[in-house]
Short mmCIF file of C-alpha atoms and ligand atoms in Angstrom, two decimals:
data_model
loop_
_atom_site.label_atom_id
_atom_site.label_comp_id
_atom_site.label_asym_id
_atom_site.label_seq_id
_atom_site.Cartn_x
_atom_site.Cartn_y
_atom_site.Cartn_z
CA UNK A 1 111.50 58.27 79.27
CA UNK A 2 110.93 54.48 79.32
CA UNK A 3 114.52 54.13 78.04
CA UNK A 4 116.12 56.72 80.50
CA UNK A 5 114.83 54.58 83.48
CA UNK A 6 116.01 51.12 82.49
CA UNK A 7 119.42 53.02 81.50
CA UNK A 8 119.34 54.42 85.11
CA UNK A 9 118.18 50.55 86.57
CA UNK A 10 121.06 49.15 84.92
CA UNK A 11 123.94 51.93 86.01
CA UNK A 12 122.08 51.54 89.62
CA UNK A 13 123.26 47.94 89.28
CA UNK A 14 126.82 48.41 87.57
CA UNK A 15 127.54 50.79 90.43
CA UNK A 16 126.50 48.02 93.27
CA UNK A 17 128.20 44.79 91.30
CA UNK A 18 131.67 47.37 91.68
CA UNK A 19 130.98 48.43 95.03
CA UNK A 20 131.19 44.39 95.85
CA UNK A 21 134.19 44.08 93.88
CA UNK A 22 136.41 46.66 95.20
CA UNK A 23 136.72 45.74 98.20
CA UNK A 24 140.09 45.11 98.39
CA UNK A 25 142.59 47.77 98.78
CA UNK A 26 144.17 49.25 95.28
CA UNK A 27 148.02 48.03 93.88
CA UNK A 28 148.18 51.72 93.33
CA UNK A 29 146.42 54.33 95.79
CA UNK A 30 145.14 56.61 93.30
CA UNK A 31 141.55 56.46 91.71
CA UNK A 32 141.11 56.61 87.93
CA UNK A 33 137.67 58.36 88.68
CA UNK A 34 137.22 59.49 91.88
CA UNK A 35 133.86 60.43 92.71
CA UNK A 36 134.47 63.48 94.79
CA UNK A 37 132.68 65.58 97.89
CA UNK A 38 132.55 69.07 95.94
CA UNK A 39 133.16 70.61 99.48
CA UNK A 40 136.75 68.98 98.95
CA UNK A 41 137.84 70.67 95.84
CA UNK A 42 138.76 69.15 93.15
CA UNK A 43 140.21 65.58 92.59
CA UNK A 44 143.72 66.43 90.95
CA UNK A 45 146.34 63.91 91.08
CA UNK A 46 149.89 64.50 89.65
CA UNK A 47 150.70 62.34 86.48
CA UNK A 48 154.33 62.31 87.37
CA UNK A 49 153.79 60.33 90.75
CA UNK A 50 150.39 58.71 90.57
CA UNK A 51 152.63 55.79 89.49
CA UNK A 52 155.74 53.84 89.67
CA UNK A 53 158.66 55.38 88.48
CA UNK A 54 162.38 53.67 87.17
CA UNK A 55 164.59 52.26 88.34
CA UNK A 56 162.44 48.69 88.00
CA UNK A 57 163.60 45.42 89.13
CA UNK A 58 165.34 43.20 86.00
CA UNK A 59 163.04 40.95 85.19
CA UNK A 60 162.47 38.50 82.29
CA UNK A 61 159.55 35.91 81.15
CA UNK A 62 159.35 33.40 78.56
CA UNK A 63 156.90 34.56 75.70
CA UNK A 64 153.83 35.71 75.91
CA UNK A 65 154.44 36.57 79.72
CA UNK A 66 151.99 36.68 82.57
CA UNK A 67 151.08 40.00 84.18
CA UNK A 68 150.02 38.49 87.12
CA UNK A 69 153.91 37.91 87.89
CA UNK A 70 155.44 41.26 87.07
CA UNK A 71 156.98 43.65 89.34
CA UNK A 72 155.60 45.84 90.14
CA UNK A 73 151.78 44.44 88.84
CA UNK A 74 150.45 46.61 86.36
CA UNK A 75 147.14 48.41 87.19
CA UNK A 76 144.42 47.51 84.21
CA UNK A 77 141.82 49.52 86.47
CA UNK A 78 140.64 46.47 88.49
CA UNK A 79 140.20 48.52 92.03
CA UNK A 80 139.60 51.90 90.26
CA UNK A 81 137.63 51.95 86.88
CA UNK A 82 134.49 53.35 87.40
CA UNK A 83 131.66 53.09 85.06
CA UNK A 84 128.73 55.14 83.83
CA UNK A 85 126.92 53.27 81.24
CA UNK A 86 128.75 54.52 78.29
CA UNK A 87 128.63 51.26 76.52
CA UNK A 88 125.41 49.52 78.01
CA UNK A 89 124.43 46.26 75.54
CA UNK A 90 127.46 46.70 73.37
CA UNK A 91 128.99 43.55 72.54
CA UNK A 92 133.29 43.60 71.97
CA UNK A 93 135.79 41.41 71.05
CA UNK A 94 138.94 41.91 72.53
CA UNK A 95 142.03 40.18 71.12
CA UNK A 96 144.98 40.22 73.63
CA UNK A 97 142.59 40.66 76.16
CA UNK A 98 144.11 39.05 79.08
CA UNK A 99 146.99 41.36 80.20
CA UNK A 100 148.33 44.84 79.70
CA UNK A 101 146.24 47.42 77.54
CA UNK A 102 143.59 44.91 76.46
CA UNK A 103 143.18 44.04 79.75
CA UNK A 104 142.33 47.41 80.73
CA UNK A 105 139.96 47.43 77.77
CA UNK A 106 138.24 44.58 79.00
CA UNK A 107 137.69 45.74 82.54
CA UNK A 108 136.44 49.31 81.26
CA UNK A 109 134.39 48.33 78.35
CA UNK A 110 132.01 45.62 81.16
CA UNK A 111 131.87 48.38 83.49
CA UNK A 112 130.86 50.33 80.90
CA UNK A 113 127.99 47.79 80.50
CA UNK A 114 129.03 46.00 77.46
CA UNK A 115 129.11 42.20 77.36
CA UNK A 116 133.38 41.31 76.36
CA UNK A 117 134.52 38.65 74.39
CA UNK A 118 138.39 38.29 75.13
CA UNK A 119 141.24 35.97 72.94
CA UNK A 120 144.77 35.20 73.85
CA UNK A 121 147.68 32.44 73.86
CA UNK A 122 146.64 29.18 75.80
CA UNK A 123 149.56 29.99 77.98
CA UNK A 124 148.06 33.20 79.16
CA UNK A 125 145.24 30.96 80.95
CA UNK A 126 145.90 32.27 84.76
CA UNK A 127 145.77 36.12 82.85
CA UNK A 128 142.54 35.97 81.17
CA UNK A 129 140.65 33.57 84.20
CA UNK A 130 141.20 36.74 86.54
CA UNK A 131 139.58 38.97 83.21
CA UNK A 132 136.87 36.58 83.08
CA UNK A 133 136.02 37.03 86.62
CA UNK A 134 136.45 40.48 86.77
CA UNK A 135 133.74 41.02 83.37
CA UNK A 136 131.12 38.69 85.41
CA UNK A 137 131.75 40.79 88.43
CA UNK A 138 130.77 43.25 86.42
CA UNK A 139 127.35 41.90 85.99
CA UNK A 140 128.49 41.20 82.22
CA UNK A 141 128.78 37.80 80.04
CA UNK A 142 132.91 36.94 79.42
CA UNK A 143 133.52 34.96 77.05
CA UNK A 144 136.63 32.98 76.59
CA UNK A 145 138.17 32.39 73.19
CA UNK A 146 141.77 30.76 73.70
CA UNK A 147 143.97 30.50 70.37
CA UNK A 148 146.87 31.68 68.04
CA UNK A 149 145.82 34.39 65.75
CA UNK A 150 148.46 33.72 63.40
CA UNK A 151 146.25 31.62 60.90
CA UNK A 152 143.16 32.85 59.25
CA UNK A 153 141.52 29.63 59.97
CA UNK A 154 141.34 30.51 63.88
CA UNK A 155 140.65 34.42 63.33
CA UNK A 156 137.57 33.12 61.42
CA UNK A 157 136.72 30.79 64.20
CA UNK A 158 137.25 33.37 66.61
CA UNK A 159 135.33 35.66 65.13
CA UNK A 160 132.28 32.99 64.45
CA UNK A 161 132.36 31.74 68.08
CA UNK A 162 132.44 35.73 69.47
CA UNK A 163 129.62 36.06 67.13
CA UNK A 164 127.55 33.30 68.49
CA UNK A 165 128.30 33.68 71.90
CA UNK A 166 127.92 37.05 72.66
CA UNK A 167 124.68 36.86 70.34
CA UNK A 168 126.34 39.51 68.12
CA UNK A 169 129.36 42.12 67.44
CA UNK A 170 129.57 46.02 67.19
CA UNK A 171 132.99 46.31 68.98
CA UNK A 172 136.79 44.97 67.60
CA UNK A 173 139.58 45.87 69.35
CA UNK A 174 142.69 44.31 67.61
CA UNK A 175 144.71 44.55 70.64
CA UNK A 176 146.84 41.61 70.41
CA UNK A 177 151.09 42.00 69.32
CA UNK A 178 154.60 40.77 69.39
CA UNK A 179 157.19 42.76 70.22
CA UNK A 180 161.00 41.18 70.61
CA UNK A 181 163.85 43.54 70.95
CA UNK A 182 166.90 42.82 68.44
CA UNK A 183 170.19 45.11 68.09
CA UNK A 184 170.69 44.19 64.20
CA UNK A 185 168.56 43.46 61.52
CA UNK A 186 171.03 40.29 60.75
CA UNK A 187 169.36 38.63 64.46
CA UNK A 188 166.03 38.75 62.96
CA UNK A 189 165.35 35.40 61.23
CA UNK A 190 162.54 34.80 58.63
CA UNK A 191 160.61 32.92 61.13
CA UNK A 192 160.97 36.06 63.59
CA UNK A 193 159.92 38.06 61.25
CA UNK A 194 157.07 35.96 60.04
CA UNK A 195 155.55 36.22 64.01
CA UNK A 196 155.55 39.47 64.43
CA UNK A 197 153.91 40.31 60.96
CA UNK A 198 151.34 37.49 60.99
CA UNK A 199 150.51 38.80 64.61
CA UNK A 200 150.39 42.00 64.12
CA UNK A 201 149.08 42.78 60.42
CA UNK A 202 147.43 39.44 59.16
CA UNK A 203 145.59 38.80 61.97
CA UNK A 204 143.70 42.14 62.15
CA UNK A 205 143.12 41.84 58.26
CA UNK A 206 141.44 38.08 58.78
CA UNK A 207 139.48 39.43 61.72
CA UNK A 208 138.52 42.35 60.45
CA UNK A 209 137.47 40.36 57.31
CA UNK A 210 134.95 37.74 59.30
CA UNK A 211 133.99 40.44 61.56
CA UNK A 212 132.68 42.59 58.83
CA UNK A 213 129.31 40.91 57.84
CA UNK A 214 128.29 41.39 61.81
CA UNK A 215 128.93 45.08 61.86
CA UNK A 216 125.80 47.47 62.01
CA UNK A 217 126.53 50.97 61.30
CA UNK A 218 127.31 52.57 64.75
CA UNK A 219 129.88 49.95 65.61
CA UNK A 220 133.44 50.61 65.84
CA UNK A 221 136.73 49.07 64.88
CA UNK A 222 139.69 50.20 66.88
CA UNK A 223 143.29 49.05 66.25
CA UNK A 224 146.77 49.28 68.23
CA UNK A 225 149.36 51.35 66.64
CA UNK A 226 152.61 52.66 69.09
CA UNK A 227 154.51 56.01 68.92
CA UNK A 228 157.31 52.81 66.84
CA UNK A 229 154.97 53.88 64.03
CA UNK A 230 156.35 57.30 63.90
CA UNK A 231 159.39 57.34 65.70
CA UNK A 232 161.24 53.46 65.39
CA UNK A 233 163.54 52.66 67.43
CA UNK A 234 166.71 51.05 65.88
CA UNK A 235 166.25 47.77 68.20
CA UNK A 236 162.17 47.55 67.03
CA UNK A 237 162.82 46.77 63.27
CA UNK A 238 160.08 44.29 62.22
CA UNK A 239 157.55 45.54 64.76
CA UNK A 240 157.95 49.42 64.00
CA UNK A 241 156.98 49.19 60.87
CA UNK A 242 153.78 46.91 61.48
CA UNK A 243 152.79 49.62 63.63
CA UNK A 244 153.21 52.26 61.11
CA UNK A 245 150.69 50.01 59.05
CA UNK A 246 148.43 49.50 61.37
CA UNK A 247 148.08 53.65 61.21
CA UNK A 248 147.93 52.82 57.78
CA UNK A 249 145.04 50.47 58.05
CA UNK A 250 142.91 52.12 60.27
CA UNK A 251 143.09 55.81 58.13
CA UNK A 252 142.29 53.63 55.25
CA UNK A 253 139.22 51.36 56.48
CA UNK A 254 137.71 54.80 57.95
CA UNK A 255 137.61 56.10 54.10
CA UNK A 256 136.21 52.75 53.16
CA UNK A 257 133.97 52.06 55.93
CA UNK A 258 132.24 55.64 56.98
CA UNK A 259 129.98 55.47 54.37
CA UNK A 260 128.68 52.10 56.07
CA UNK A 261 128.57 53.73 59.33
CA UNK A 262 131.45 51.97 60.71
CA UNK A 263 133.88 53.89 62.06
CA UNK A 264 137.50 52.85 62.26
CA UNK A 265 140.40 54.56 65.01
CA UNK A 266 143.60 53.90 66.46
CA UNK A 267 145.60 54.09 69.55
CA UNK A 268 149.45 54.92 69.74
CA UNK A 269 151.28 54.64 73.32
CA UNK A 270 154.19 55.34 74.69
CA UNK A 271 155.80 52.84 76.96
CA UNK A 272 153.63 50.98 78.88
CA UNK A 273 154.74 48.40 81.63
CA UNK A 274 152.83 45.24 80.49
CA UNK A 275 154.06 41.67 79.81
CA UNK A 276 155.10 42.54 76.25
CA UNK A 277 158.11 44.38 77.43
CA UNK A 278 159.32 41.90 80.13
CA UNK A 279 159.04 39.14 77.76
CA UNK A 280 161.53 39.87 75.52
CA UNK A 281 160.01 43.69 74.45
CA UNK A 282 163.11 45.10 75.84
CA UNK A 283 166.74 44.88 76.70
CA UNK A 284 166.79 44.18 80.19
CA UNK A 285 168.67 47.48 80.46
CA UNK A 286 165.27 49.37 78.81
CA UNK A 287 163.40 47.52 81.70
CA UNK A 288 165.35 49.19 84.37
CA UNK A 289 164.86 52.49 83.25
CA UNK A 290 161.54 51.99 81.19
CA UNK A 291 159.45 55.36 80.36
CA UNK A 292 161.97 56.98 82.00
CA UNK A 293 162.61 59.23 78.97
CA UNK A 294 159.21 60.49 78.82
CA UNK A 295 158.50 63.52 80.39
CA UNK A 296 156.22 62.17 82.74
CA UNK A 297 159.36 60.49 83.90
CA UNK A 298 157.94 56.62 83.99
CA UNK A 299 155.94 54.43 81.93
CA UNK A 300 151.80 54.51 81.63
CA UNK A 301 149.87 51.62 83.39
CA UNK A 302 147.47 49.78 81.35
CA UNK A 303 144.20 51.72 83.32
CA UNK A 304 145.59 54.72 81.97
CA UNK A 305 144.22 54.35 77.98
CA UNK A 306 141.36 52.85 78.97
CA UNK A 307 139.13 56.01 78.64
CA UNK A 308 140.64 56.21 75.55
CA UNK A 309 139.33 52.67 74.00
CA UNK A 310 135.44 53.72 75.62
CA UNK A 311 135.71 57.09 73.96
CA UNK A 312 136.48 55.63 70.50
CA UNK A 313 133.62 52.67 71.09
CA UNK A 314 131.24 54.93 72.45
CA UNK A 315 128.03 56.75 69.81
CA UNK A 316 129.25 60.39 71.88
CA UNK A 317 132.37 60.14 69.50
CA UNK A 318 129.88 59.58 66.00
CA UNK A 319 132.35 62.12 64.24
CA UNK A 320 135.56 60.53 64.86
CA UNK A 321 136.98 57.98 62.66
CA UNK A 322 140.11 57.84 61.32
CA UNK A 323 141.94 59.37 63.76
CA UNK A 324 144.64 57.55 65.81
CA UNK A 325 144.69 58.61 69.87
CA UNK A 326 148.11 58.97 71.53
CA UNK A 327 148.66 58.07 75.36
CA UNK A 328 152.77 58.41 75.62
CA UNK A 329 153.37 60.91 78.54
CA UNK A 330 154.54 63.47 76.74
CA UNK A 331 157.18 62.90 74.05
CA UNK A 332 155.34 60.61 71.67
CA UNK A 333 153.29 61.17 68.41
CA UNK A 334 150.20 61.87 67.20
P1 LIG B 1 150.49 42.27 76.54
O1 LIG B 1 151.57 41.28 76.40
O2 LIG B 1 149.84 42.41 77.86
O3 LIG B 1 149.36 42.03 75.46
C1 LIG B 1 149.63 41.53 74.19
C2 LIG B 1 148.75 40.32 73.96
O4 LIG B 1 148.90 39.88 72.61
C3 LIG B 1 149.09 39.13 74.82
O5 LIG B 1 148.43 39.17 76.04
C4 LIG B 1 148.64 37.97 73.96
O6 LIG B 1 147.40 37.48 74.40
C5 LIG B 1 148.45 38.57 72.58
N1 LIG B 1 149.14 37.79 71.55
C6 LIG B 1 150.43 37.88 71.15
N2 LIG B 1 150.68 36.96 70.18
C7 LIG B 1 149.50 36.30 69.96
C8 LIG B 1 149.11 35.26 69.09
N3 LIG B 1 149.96 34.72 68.21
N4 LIG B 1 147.83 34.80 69.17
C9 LIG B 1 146.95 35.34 70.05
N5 LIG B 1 147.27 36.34 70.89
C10 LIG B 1 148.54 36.81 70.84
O7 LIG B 1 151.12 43.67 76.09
P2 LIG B 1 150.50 45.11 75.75
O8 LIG B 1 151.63 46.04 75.85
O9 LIG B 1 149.27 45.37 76.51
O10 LIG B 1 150.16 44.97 74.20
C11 LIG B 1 148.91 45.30 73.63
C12 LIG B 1 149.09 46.09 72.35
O11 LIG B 1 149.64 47.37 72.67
C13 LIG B 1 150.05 45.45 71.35
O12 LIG B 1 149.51 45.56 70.04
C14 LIG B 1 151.29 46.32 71.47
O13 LIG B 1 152.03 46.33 70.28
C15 LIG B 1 150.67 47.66 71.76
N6 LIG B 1 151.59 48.65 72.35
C16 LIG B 1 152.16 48.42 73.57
C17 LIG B 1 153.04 49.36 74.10
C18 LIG B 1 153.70 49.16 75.44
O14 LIG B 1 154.60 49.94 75.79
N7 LIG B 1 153.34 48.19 76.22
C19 LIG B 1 153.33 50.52 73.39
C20 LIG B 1 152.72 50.73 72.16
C21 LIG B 1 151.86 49.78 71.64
MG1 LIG B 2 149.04 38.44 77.97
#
């Protein structure tokens, strides 16, 4: 009973710190979770036009891209996440966790009541400051880990200072990736090639390496595969196939880590429209008519999967591990 009442205090207080936040109107009208009048009926919105839909604008970034200056802005569930406790005291790292899915992450998992540790490229500053903010709003401690992932030196660092600052660790979301579009194989240099498997398969090994002596049994370790792992695309070389071991990884670590209590899951989406794919993701031409091939007939927004990473964090999913979660509007796999 004493429990259920400080759980209740606390959501009493989430739900005030959002009403203050969302005050402004949303980039997109719909809700995520629209609390309803049941006198209304339901609250059904259709997929296919909650949502921007190609043709998009041409549009191109250096590397690693800023969301804040896309076009259209993705939604990571700033004006619309609503949460209900689902994750109260729970303490997550997220890498990538300025912009696109991680973002979305981020915002869900401090509304959710946990306290969010987030990493990314120094040049992602303007990204993560408006993350920060929004996890504080959210009556939650930020923490901000700038870095490069691609040497084991920082993961450990990362992971250490995470550790220390959040006063512990029982969520990892290896978020972070590179993505760069190439028509041959013979475009790809070693270097290339080096980024995008250092990025995307050593850095999840070193993390989840230093992590590991902070996990309790209960926490969770979720990783970012794509629909690339089962379906590559002939332009996606390099990172297809780091996404088909990152399935790999995470159906292997849930054998070795369920007896520990750990449990380890996935997520595969479809397209997306984050800063990835306008920063050298895509052909320019794949920009214009992005997700358009889905049957949904446009690309997810970022606030779209983030149920999916509170599901996989949260104890009400105790018998799911090893399993990867697809979000790909229709025509991807799992
Ligand atoms: P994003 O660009 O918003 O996020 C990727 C993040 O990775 C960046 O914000 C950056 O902080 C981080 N990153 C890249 N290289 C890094 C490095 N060397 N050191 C530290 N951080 C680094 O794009 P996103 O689409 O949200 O990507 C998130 C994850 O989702 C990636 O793993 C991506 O492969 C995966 N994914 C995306 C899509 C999609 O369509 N957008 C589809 C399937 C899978
Ligand atoms: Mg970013």
């Amino acid at each position: 009973m004493e429990k259920q009442i400080t759980r209740r205090n606390a959501l009493g207080k989430i739900a005030t710190t959002i009403a203050v936040a969302a005050v402004a109107p949303a980039a997109f009208a719909q809700s995520q979770n629209k609390k309803t009048n049941p006198a209304m009926g339901p609250d059904l919105t259709d997929p296919t036009t909650k949502y921007p839909r190609p043709p998009f604008k041409r549009q191109f970034q250096p590397f690693p891209g800023l969301a804040g200056k896309m076009d259209p802005i993705p939604d990571h569930g700033e004006k619309t996440y609503v949460g209900s406790g689902r994750l109260m005291g729970r303490k997550a790292l997220i890498t990538g966790g300025d912009s696109g899915i991680g973002r979305a992450a981020a915002i869900a998992y401090a509304r959710e009541g946990a306290d969010v540790a987030i990493n990314y490229l120094p040049e992602e500053e303007p990204d993560a400051k408006e993350v920060v903010a929004l996890i504080r709003q959210a009556g939650r401690k930020a923490v901000a880990i700038p870095g490069d992932i691609r040497t084991e030196e920082f993961c450990k660092t990362l992971v250490a200072r995470a550790v220390q600052e959040l006063g512990g660790l029982d969520t990892l979301v290896n978020n972070a990736g590179h993505q760069k579009t190439h028509e041959s194989i013979l475009d790809i240099s070693t270097e290339e090639f080096e980024r995008t498997m250092k990025t995307n398969i050593y850095a999840p090994f070193w993390i989840i390496k230093a992590a590991l002596p902070h996990l309790k049994p209960g926490s969770s370790i979720i990783g970012l595969s794509s629909v690339q792992a089962y379906d590559p695309s002939e332009n996606l070389y390099d990172y297809a196939q780091t996404k088909a071991a990152t399935t790999s990884y995470v159906k292997s670590l849930a054998k070795q880590l369920g007896p520990k209590g750990i449990r380890v899951n996935g997520v595969a989406p479809g397209p997306v429209w984050t800063a990835l794919e306008v920063s050298g993701g895509q052909t320019q031409e794949n920009i214009e008519k992005f997700g358009e091939e889905t049957p949904l007939g446009r690309p997810g927004q970022p606030a779209e999967l983030a149920s999916i990473f509170v599901q996989l964090a949260d104890n009400s999913a105790s018998f799911t591990t090893g399993h990867i979660y697809g979000a790909a509007g229709g025509s991807g796999q799992p």
